XYZ file of C-alpha atoms in Angstrom:
649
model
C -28.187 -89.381 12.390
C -30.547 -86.214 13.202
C -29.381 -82.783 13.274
C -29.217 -80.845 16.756
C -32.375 -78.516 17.028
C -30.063 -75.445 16.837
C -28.463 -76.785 13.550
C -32.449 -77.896 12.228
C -33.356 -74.365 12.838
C -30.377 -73.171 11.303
C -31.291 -75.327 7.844
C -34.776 -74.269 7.793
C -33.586 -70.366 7.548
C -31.558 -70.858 4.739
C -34.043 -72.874 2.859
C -36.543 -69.842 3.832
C -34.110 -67.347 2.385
C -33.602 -69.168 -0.474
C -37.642 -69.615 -1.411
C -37.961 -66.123 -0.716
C -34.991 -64.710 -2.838
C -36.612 -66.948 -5.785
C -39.834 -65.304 -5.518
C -41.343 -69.044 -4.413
C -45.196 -67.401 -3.445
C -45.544 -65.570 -6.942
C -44.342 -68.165 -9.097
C -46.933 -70.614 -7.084
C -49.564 -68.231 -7.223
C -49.150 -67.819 -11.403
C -49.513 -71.858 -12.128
C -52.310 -71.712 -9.684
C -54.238 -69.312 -11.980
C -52.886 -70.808 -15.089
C -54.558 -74.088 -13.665
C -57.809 -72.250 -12.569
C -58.172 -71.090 -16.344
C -57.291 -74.087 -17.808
C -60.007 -75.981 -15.498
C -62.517 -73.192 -16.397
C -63.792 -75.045 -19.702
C -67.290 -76.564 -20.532
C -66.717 -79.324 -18.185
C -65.227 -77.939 -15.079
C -63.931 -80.382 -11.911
C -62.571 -79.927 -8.821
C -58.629 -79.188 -8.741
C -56.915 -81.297 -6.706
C -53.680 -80.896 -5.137
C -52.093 -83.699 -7.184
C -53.210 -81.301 -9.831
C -51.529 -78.600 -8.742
C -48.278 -80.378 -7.861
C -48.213 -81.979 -11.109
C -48.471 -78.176 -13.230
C -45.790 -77.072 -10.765
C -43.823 -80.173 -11.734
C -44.115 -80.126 -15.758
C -43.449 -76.023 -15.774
C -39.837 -76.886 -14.024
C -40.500 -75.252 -10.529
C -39.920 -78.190 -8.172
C -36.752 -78.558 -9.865
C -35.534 -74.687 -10.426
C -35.808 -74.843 -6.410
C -33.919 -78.028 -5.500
C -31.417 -77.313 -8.284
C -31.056 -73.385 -7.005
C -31.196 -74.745 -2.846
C -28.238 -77.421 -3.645
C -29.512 -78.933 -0.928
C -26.335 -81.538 -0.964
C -24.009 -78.166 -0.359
C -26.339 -76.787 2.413
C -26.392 -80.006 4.364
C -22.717 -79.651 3.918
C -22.130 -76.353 5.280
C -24.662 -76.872 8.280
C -23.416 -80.649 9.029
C -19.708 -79.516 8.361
C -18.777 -78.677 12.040
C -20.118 -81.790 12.943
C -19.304 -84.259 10.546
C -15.339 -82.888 8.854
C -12.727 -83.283 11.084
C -8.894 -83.681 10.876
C -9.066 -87.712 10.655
C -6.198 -89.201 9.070
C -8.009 -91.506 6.628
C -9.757 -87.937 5.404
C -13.260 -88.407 7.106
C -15.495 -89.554 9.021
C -18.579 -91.913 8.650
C -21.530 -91.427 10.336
C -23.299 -94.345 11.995
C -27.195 -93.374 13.518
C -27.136 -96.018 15.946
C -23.714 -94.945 17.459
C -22.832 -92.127 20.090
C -20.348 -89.503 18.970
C -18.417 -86.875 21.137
C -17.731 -84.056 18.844
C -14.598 -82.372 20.266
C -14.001 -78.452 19.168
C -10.622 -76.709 19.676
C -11.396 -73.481 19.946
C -7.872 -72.097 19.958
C -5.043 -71.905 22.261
C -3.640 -69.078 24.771
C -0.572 -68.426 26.827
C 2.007 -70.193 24.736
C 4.471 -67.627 26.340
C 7.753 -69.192 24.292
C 5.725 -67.789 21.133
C 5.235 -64.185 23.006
C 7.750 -62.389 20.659
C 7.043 -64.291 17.603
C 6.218 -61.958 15.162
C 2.889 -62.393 12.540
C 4.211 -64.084 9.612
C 3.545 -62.908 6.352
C 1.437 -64.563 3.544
C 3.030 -67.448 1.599
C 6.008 -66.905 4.497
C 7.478 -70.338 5.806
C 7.257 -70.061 9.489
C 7.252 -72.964 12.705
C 3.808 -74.338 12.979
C 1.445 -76.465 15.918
C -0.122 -79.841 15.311
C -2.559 -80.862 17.309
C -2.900 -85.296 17.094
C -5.709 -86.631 19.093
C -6.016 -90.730 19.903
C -9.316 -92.357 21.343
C -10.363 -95.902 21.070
C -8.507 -96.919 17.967
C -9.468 -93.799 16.135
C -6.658 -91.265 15.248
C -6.812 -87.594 14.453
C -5.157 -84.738 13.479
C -5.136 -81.004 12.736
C -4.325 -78.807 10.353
C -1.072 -76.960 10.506
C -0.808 -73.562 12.368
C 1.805 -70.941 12.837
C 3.307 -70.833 16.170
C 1.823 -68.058 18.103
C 1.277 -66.761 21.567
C -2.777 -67.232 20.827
C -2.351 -69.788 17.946
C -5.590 -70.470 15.768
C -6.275 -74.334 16.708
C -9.915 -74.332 15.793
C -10.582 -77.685 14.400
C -13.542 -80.091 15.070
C -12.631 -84.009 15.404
C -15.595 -86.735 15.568
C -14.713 -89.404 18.109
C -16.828 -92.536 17.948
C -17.702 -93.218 21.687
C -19.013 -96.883 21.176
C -17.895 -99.778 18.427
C -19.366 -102.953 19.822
C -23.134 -103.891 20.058
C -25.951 -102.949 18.275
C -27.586 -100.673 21.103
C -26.913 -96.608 21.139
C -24.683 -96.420 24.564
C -26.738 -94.575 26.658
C -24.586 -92.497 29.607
C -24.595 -95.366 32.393
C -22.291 -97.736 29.691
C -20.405 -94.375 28.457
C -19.439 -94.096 32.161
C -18.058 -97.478 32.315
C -15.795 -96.439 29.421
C -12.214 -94.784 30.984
C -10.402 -94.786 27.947
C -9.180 -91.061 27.573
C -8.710 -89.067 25.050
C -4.822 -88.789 24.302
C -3.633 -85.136 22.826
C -0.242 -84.616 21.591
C 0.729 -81.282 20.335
C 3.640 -81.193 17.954
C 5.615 -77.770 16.850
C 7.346 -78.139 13.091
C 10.305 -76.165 12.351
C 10.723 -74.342 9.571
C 13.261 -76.750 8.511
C 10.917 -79.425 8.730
C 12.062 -80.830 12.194
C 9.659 -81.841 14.522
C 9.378 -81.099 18.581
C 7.230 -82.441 20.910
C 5.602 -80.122 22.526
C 3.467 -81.447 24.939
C 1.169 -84.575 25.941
C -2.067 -84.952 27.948
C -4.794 -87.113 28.555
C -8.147 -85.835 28.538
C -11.228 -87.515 31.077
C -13.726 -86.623 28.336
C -16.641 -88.106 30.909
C -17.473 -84.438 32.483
C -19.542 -84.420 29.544
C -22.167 -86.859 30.670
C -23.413 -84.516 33.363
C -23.171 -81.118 31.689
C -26.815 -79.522 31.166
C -28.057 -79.544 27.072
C -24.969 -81.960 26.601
C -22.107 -79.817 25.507
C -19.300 -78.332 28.259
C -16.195 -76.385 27.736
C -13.090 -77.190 29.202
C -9.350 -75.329 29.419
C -7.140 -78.034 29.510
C -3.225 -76.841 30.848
C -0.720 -78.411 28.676
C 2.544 -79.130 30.660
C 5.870 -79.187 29.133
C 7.860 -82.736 28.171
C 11.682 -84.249 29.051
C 12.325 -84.053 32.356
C 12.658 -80.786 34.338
C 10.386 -79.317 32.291
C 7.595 -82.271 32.390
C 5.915 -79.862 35.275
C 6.252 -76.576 33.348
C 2.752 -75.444 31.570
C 3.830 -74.647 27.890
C 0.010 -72.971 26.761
C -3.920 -73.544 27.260
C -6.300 -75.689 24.609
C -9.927 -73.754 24.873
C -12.206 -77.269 24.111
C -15.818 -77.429 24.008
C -17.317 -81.077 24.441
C -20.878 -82.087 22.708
C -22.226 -85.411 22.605
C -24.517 -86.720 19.857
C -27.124 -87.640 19.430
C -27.600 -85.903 23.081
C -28.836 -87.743 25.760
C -31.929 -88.354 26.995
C -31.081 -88.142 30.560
C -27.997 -86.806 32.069
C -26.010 -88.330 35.336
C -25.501 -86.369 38.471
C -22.174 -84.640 38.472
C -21.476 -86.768 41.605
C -22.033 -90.370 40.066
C -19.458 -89.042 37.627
C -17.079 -87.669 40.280
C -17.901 -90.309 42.496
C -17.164 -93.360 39.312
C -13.337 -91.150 38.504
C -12.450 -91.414 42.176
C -13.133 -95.152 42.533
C -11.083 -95.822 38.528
C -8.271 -93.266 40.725
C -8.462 -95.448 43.911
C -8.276 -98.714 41.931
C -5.337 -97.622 39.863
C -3.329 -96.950 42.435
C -3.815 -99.432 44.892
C -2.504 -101.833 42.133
C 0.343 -99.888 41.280
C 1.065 -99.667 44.596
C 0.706 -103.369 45.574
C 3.015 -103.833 42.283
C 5.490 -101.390 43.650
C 5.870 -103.565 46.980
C 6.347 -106.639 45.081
C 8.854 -105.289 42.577
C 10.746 -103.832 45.605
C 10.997 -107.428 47.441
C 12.018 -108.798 44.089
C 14.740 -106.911 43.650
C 15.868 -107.513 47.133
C 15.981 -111.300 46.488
C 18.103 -110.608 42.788
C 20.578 -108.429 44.754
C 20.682 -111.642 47.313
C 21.716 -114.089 44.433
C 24.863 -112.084 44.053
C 26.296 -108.841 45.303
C 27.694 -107.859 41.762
C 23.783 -108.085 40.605
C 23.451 -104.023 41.570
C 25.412 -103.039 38.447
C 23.880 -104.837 35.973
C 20.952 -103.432 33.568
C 17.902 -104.475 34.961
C 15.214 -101.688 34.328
C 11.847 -102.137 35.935
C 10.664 -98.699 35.904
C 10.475 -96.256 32.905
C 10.144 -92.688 32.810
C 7.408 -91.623 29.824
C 7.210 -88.181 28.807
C 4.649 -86.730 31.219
C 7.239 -87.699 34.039
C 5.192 -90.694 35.081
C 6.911 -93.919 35.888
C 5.995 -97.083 34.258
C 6.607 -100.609 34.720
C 8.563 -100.927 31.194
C 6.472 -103.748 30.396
C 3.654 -101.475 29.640
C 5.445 -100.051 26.953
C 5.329 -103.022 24.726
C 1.740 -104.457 23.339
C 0.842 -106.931 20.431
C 0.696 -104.839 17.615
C -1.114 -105.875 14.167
C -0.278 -103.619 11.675
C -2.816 -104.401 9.016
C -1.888 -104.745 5.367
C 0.177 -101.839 6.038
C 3.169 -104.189 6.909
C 3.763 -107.626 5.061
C 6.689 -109.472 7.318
C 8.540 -108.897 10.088
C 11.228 -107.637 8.364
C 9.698 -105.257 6.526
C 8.346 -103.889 10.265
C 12.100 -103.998 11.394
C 12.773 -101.698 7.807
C 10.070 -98.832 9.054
C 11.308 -99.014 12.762
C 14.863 -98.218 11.627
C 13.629 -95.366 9.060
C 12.078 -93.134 12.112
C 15.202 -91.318 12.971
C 17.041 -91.245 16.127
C 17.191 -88.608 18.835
C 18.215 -88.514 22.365
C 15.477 -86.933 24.850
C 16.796 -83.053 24.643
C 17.640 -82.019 28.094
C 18.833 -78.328 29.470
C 22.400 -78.144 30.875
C 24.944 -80.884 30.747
C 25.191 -84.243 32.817
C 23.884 -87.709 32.765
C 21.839 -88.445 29.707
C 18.288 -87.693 30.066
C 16.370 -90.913 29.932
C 12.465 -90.321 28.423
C 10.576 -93.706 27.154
C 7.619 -91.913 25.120
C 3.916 -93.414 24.885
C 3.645 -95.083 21.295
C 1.358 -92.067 20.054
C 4.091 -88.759 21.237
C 6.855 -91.002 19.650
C 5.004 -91.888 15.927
C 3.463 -88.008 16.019
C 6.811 -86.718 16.583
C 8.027 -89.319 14.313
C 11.517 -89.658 15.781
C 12.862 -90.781 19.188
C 15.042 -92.614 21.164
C 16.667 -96.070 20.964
C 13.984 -97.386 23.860
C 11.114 -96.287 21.846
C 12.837 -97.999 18.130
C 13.015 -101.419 20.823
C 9.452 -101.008 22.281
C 7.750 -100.461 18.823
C 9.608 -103.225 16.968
C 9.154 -105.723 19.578
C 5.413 -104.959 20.166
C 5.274 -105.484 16.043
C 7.229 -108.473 15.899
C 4.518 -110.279 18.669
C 1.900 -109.613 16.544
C 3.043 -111.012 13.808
C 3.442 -113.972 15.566
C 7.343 -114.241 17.139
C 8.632 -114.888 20.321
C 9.978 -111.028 21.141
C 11.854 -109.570 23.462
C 13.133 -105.983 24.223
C 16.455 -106.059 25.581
C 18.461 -103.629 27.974
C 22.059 -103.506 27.986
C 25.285 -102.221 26.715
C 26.759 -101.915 23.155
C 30.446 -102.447 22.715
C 31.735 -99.244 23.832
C 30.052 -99.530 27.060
C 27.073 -97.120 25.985
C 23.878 -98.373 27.454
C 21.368 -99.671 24.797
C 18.333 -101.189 23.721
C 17.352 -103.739 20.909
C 14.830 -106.658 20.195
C 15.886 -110.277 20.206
C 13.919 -113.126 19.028
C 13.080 -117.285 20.075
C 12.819 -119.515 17.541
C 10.747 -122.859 17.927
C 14.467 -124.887 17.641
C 15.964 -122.790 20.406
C 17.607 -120.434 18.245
C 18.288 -116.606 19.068
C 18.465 -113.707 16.671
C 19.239 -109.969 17.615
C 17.269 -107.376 15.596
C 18.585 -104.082 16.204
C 16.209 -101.498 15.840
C 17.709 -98.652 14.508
C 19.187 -100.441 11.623
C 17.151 -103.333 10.883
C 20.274 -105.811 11.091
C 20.081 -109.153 12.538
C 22.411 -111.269 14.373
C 22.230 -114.798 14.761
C 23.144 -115.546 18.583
C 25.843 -118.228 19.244
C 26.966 -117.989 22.632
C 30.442 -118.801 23.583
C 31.685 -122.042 25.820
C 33.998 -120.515 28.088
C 34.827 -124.176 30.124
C 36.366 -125.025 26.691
C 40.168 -125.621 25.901
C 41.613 -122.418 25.043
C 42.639 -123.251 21.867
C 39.318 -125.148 20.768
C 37.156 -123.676 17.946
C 34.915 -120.798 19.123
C 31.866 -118.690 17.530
C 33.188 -115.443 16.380
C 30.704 -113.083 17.858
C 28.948 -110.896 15.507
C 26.620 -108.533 17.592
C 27.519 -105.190 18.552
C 26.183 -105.862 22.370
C 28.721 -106.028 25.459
C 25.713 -106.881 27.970
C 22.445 -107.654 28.986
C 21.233 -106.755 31.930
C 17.418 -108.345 31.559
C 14.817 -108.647 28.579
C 10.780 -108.445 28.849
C 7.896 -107.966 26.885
C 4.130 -107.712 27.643
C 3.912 -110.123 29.708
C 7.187 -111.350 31.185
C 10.298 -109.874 33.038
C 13.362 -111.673 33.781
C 16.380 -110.424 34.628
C 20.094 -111.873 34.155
C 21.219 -113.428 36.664
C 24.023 -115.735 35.259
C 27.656 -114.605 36.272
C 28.540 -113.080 33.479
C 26.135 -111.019 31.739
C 28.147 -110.251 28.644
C 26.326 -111.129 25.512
C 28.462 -113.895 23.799
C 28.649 -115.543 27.241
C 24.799 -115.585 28.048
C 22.213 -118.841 27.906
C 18.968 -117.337 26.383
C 16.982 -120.545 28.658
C 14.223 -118.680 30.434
C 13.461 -121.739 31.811
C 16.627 -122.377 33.809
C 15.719 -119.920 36.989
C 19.457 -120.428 37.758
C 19.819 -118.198 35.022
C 17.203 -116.010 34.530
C 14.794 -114.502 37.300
C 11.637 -113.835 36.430
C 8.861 -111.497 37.875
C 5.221 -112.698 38.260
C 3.158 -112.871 35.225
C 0.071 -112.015 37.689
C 1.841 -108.641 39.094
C 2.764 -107.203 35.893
C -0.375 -108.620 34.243
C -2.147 -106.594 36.792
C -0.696 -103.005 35.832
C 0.348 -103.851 32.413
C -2.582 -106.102 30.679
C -4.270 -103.597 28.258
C -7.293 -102.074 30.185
C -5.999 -103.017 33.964
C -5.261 -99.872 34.892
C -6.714 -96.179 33.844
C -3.227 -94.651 34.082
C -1.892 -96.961 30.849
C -2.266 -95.329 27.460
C -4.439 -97.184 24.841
C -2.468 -98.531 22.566
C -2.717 -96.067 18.973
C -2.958 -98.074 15.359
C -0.527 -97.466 12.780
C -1.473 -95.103 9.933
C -1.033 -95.400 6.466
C 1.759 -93.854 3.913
C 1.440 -89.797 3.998
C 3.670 -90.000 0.646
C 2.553 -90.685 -2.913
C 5.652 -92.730 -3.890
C 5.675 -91.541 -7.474
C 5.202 -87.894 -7.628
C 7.331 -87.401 -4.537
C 10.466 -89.339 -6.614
C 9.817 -87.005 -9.774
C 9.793 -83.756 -7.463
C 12.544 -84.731 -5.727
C 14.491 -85.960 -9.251
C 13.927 -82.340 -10.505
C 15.438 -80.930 -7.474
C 18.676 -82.826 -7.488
C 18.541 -82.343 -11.317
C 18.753 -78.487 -10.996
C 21.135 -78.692 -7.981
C 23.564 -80.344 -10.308
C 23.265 -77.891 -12.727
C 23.234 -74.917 -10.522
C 27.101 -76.717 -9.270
C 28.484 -77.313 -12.118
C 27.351 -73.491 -13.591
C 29.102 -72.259 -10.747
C 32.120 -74.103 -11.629
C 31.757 -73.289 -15.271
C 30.801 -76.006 -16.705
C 27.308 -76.594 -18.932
C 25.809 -79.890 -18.113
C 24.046 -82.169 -20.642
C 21.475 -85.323 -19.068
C 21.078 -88.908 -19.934
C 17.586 -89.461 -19.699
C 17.910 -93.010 -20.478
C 20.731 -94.009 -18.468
C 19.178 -92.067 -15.495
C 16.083 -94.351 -16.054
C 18.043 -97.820 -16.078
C 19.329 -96.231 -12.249
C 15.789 -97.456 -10.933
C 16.170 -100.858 -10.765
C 19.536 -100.286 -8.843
C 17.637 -98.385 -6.704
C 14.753 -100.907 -6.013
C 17.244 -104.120 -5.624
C 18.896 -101.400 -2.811
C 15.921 -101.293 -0.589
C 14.782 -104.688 -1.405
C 17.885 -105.757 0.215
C 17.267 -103.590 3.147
C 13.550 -105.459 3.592
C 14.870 -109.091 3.029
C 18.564 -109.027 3.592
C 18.516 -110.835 -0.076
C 20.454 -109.223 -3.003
C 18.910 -109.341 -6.060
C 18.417 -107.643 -9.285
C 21.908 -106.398 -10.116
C 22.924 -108.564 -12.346
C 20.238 -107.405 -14.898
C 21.677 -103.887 -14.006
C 24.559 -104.642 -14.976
C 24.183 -105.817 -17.996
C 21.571 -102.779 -18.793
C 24.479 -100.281 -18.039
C 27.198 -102.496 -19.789
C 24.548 -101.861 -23.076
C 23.970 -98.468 -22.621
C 27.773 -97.354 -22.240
C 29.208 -96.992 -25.521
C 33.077 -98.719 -26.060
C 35.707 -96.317 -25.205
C 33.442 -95.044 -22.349
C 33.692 -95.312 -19.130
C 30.419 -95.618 -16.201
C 30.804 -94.266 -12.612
C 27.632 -94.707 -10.332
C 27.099 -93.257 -6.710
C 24.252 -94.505 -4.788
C 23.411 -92.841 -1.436
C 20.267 -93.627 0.944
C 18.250 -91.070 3.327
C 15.694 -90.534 5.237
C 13.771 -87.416 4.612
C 13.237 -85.407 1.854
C 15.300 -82.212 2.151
C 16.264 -81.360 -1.692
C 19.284 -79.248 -0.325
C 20.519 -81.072 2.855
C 20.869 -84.400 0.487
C 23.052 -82.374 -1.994
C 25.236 -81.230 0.945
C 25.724 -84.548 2.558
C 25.954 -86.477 -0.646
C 28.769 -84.121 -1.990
C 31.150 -84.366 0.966
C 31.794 -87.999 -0.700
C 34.532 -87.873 -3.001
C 33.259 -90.201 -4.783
C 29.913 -88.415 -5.593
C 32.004 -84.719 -6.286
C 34.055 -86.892 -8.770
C 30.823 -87.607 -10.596
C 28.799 -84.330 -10.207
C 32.192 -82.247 -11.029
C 32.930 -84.556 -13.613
C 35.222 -82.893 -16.645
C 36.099 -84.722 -20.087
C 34.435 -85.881 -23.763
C 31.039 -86.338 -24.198
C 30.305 -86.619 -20.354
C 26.583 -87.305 -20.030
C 25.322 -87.071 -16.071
C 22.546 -89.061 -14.720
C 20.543 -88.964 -11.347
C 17.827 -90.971 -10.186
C 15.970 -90.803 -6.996
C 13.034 -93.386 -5.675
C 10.961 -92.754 -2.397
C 9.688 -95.934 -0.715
C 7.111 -95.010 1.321
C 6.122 -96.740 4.712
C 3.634 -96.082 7.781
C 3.540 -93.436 9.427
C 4.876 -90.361 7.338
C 8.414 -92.714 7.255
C 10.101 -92.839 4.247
C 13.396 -94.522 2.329
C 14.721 -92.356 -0.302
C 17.710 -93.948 -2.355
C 19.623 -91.896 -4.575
C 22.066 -92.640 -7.725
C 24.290 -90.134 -9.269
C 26.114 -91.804 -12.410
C 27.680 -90.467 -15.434
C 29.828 -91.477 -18.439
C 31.980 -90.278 -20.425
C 34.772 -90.892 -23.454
C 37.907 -92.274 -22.079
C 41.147 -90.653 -23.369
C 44.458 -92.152 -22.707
């Protein structure tokens, strides 16, 4: 890929500077009358300049300069703004037959919350700003930054424009292409807890008819969860540049002209959907009066206040070789912790169904957003997946995943905990007294079920769970919406108002050094506890080692739902206890990495204050901790405390 003519110009400088601080002219002008002399003998020829190269060559010039220039490093430092950027697989590779838009933050302003936020101090922990960007399959992020009125965002990020076909996309195809850029800016806590912050959707096509082909744009960041969706929160300063730059630039018209008509389009379908939806629910509420209390949610509210047919929440997801089974995708959906959309003042709960990319940035949301992702996982590896929407037992409204099998079977997965339920529905024309399936699930009701393509809505006369027929087919049971309306706003690329779909990313977390940090940290927490109780403490090393393969049959279990691996355990501790001793193990399982909050929690368990506080003859403690590390920044950490000691009657 060429360099820019400002950045060419720019390289040729430095190399100047450099051949001039070496003294380049003198040193060539000595070989050249070294090689005059040595020419000047009784047969004198003509010096060539092959000649003179090859004297410059054997006296170590040529390579004094190249090894003095480091011409890899200057590249480097010239190409950096252009080719580093906050990618989350470290880098970027550049293609020369492929057009890149090279997108510079050059800092934020107006982030009035952060007005009184004082400068914090060198090494001080203080709240920071992440800024994640998603285009075309290609995810982003920046680095950290404290939280300031005028924070520093200035960060450079790559995007490749074009993926398919072997031709450079010149600006007519570019125009064609109305996937947006999708910004999500994240503030971090100083305790580690994430807020989002704010979400937006950048038409990066402005660019295509800005003279020398670079533009800079303020972009108004508005404020998330409900009233304060319409709120601006700060200002991005961005500056677009396309390369290699084009050739020839459109009118600013065309462009204007090609966003109104994607505008027009958009809407008229999502108004034409809108009627249609409206009739349909007309005819439900005709089926049965009762029909207006059940569950049956159309429309979604994401976190830019925009509502969405909830369909579009759910795509076929492929997560790679990050994810092995679908189990093991139910285990990461239920390690992203849970959190109702925050909302100012009391009332009725504040409802927000986030865009895949503010709810995996953010890494935590909602129970909606747990069903949405699992489900949209689950299709692409293959099953028959549905998100449901309903009530749990106490009445609380709800949302998990269920599952088809081929032999007609059902299974709930709920999403927040990875448990399934095997679905056996309840014959309620039966004698009372004749054998019934004890249900399992946690669910009072369903109100209706969908994925990407398909809506139906319960319309049986019951719609509690261990009463329902899962038989989309029978329409007296189930009504279903038109899979050409919601294929028309929900299809991936149908409408410009539906956010590209994001990939997954890959573990954040080194599994290994994080367990040994985190081991150390519980290891001096237990000393620092019992010290303050008086007490000296003295560690196992080896019994704290056999702890690990407790700890891996733990979250094995959690993946397969198959116990394994304790009986060896078992008989590992049995050896390692001496007769006349006597072993007390506490195993305890969370979800981040907070040295002190998992001491806290863990010793409000009697059990585990029993064993941490433990008093008596030759009492050896033990503690062994194991991060599993998934997708995404999401992590399992299981945790044993154990010790032993001499019994005395």
């Amino acid at each position: 890929m060429s360099l820019p003519p400002e950045k060419a110009s720019e390289l040729k400088h430095i190399i100047h500077q450099h051949l001039a601080k070496m003294d380049i002219h003198g040193k060539i002008r000595d070989v050249l009358a070294e090689s005059v002399q040595e020419e000047a003998g009784p047969d004198p020829r003509a010096l060539t300049e092959q000649d003179f190269i090859r004297a410059l060559q054997c006296r170590g010039i040529v390579d004094e300069v190249m090894e003095g220039l480091q011409f890899s490093q200057v590249l480097k430092n010239i190409a950096g703004p252009l080719i580093s950027c906050g990618c989350c697989d470290g880098g970027a590779n550049i293609n020369p037959t492929r057009r890149y838009l090279y997108l510079q933050v050059l800092g934020g302003k107006a982030f009035l919350e952060h007005l009184q936020e004082p400068e914090p101090l060198p090494g001080q922990v203080c709240s920071t700003f992440t800024l994640y960007l998603h285009f075309r399959n290609q995810r982003f992020h920046s680095k950290p930054v404290p939280c300031s009125c005028e924070p520093d965002l200035q960060e450079g990020f790559l995007l490749e424009v074009h993926r398919d076909g072997s031709k450079m996309a010149d600006a007519t195809t570019m125009l064609s292409i109305s996937d947006p850029v999708q910004m999500v800016l994240i503030r971090t806590d100083t305790s580690g807890e994430t807020t989002l912050v704010s979400s937006y959707f950048l038409d990066w096509r402005s660019i295509l008819s800005a003279p020398n082909g670079k533009t800079g744009v303020s972009v108004e960041l508005l404020g998330v969860a409900g009233s304060e969706c319409k709120v601006p929160v700060g200002v991005l300063n961005l500056k677009l540049e396309l390369y290699p730059p084009l050739t020839e630039r459109l009118s600013t018209d065309i462009v204007s002209t090609q966003q109104s008509l994607e505008r027009k389009k958009t809407a008229e379908k999502e108004r034409l959907f809108l009627v249609y939806a409206k009739q349909w629910w007309r005819e439900f509420l005709e089926i049965r009066p009762s029909h207006h209390t059940k569950l049956v949610k159309i429309f979604a509210q994401d976190e830019n206040g925009v509502n969405r047919p909830v369909c579009s929440y759910v795509r076929v997801l492929r997560a790679g070789r990050l994810l092995e089974s679908p189990r093991q995708a139910a285990r990461f959906v239920s390690l992203l912790p849970l959190e109702k959309a925050p909302m100012v003042g009391g009332g009725v709960r504040q409802e927000q169904w986030c865009t895949l990319l503010a709810f995996l940035c953010r890494n935590k949301g909602d129970c909606e957003d747990h069903a949405t992702l699992l489900c949209s996982l689950l299709l692409g590896f293959g099953l028959d997946a549905y998100v449901c929407v309903g009530t749990t037992g106490k009445g609380v409204p709800h949302a998990w995943v269920m599952t088809c099998g081929t032999d007609g079977s059902v299974t709930f997965w709920e999403s927040l905990t990875a448990h399934r339920y095997l679905h056996q529905p309840v014959n309620p024309d039966v004698p009372t007294l004749a054998p019934q399936p004890k249900p399992s699930c946690p669910y009072r009701t369903v109100g209706c079920v969908f994925n990407h393509s398909a809506f139906l809505a319960n319309c049986q006369p019951s719609d509690a769970v261990e009463l329902c027929i899962f038989d989309f087919q029978d329409q007296s049971r189930w009504k279903t919406m038109s899979p050409e309306a919601l294929r028309s706003v929900c299809a991936p690329g149908s409408t410009t108002s539906l956010p590209p779909l994001p990939p997954l990313t890959g573990p954040t977390i080194e599994s290994a050094p994080a367990s040994n940090h985190l081991e150390m940290e519980m290891r001096f927490l237990v000393s620092e506890h019992r010290k303050d109780l008086g007490m000296s403490t003295t560690w196992d090393d080896h019994l704290s080692y056999l702890l690990s393969a407790a700890l891996v049959a733990y979250e094995q279990e959690r993946c397969t739902g198959v116990s394994c691996g304790n009986e060896e355990f078992q008989d590992a501790v049995r050896r390692a206890v001496p007769d006349g001793h006597t072993f007390k193990g506490f195993p305890i399982h969370f979800t981040h990495r907070n040295a002190r909050r998992i001491f806290a929690t863990s010793l409000r368990s009697p059990f585990c204050e029993e064993i941490v506080c433990c008093r008596g003859d030759h009492v050896r403690l033990a503690v062994r901790v194991r991060v599993f590390a998934y997708p995404e920044s999401a992590c399992a950490v299981w945790i044993m405390f154990a010790c032993k000691y001499h019994s005395v009657l």
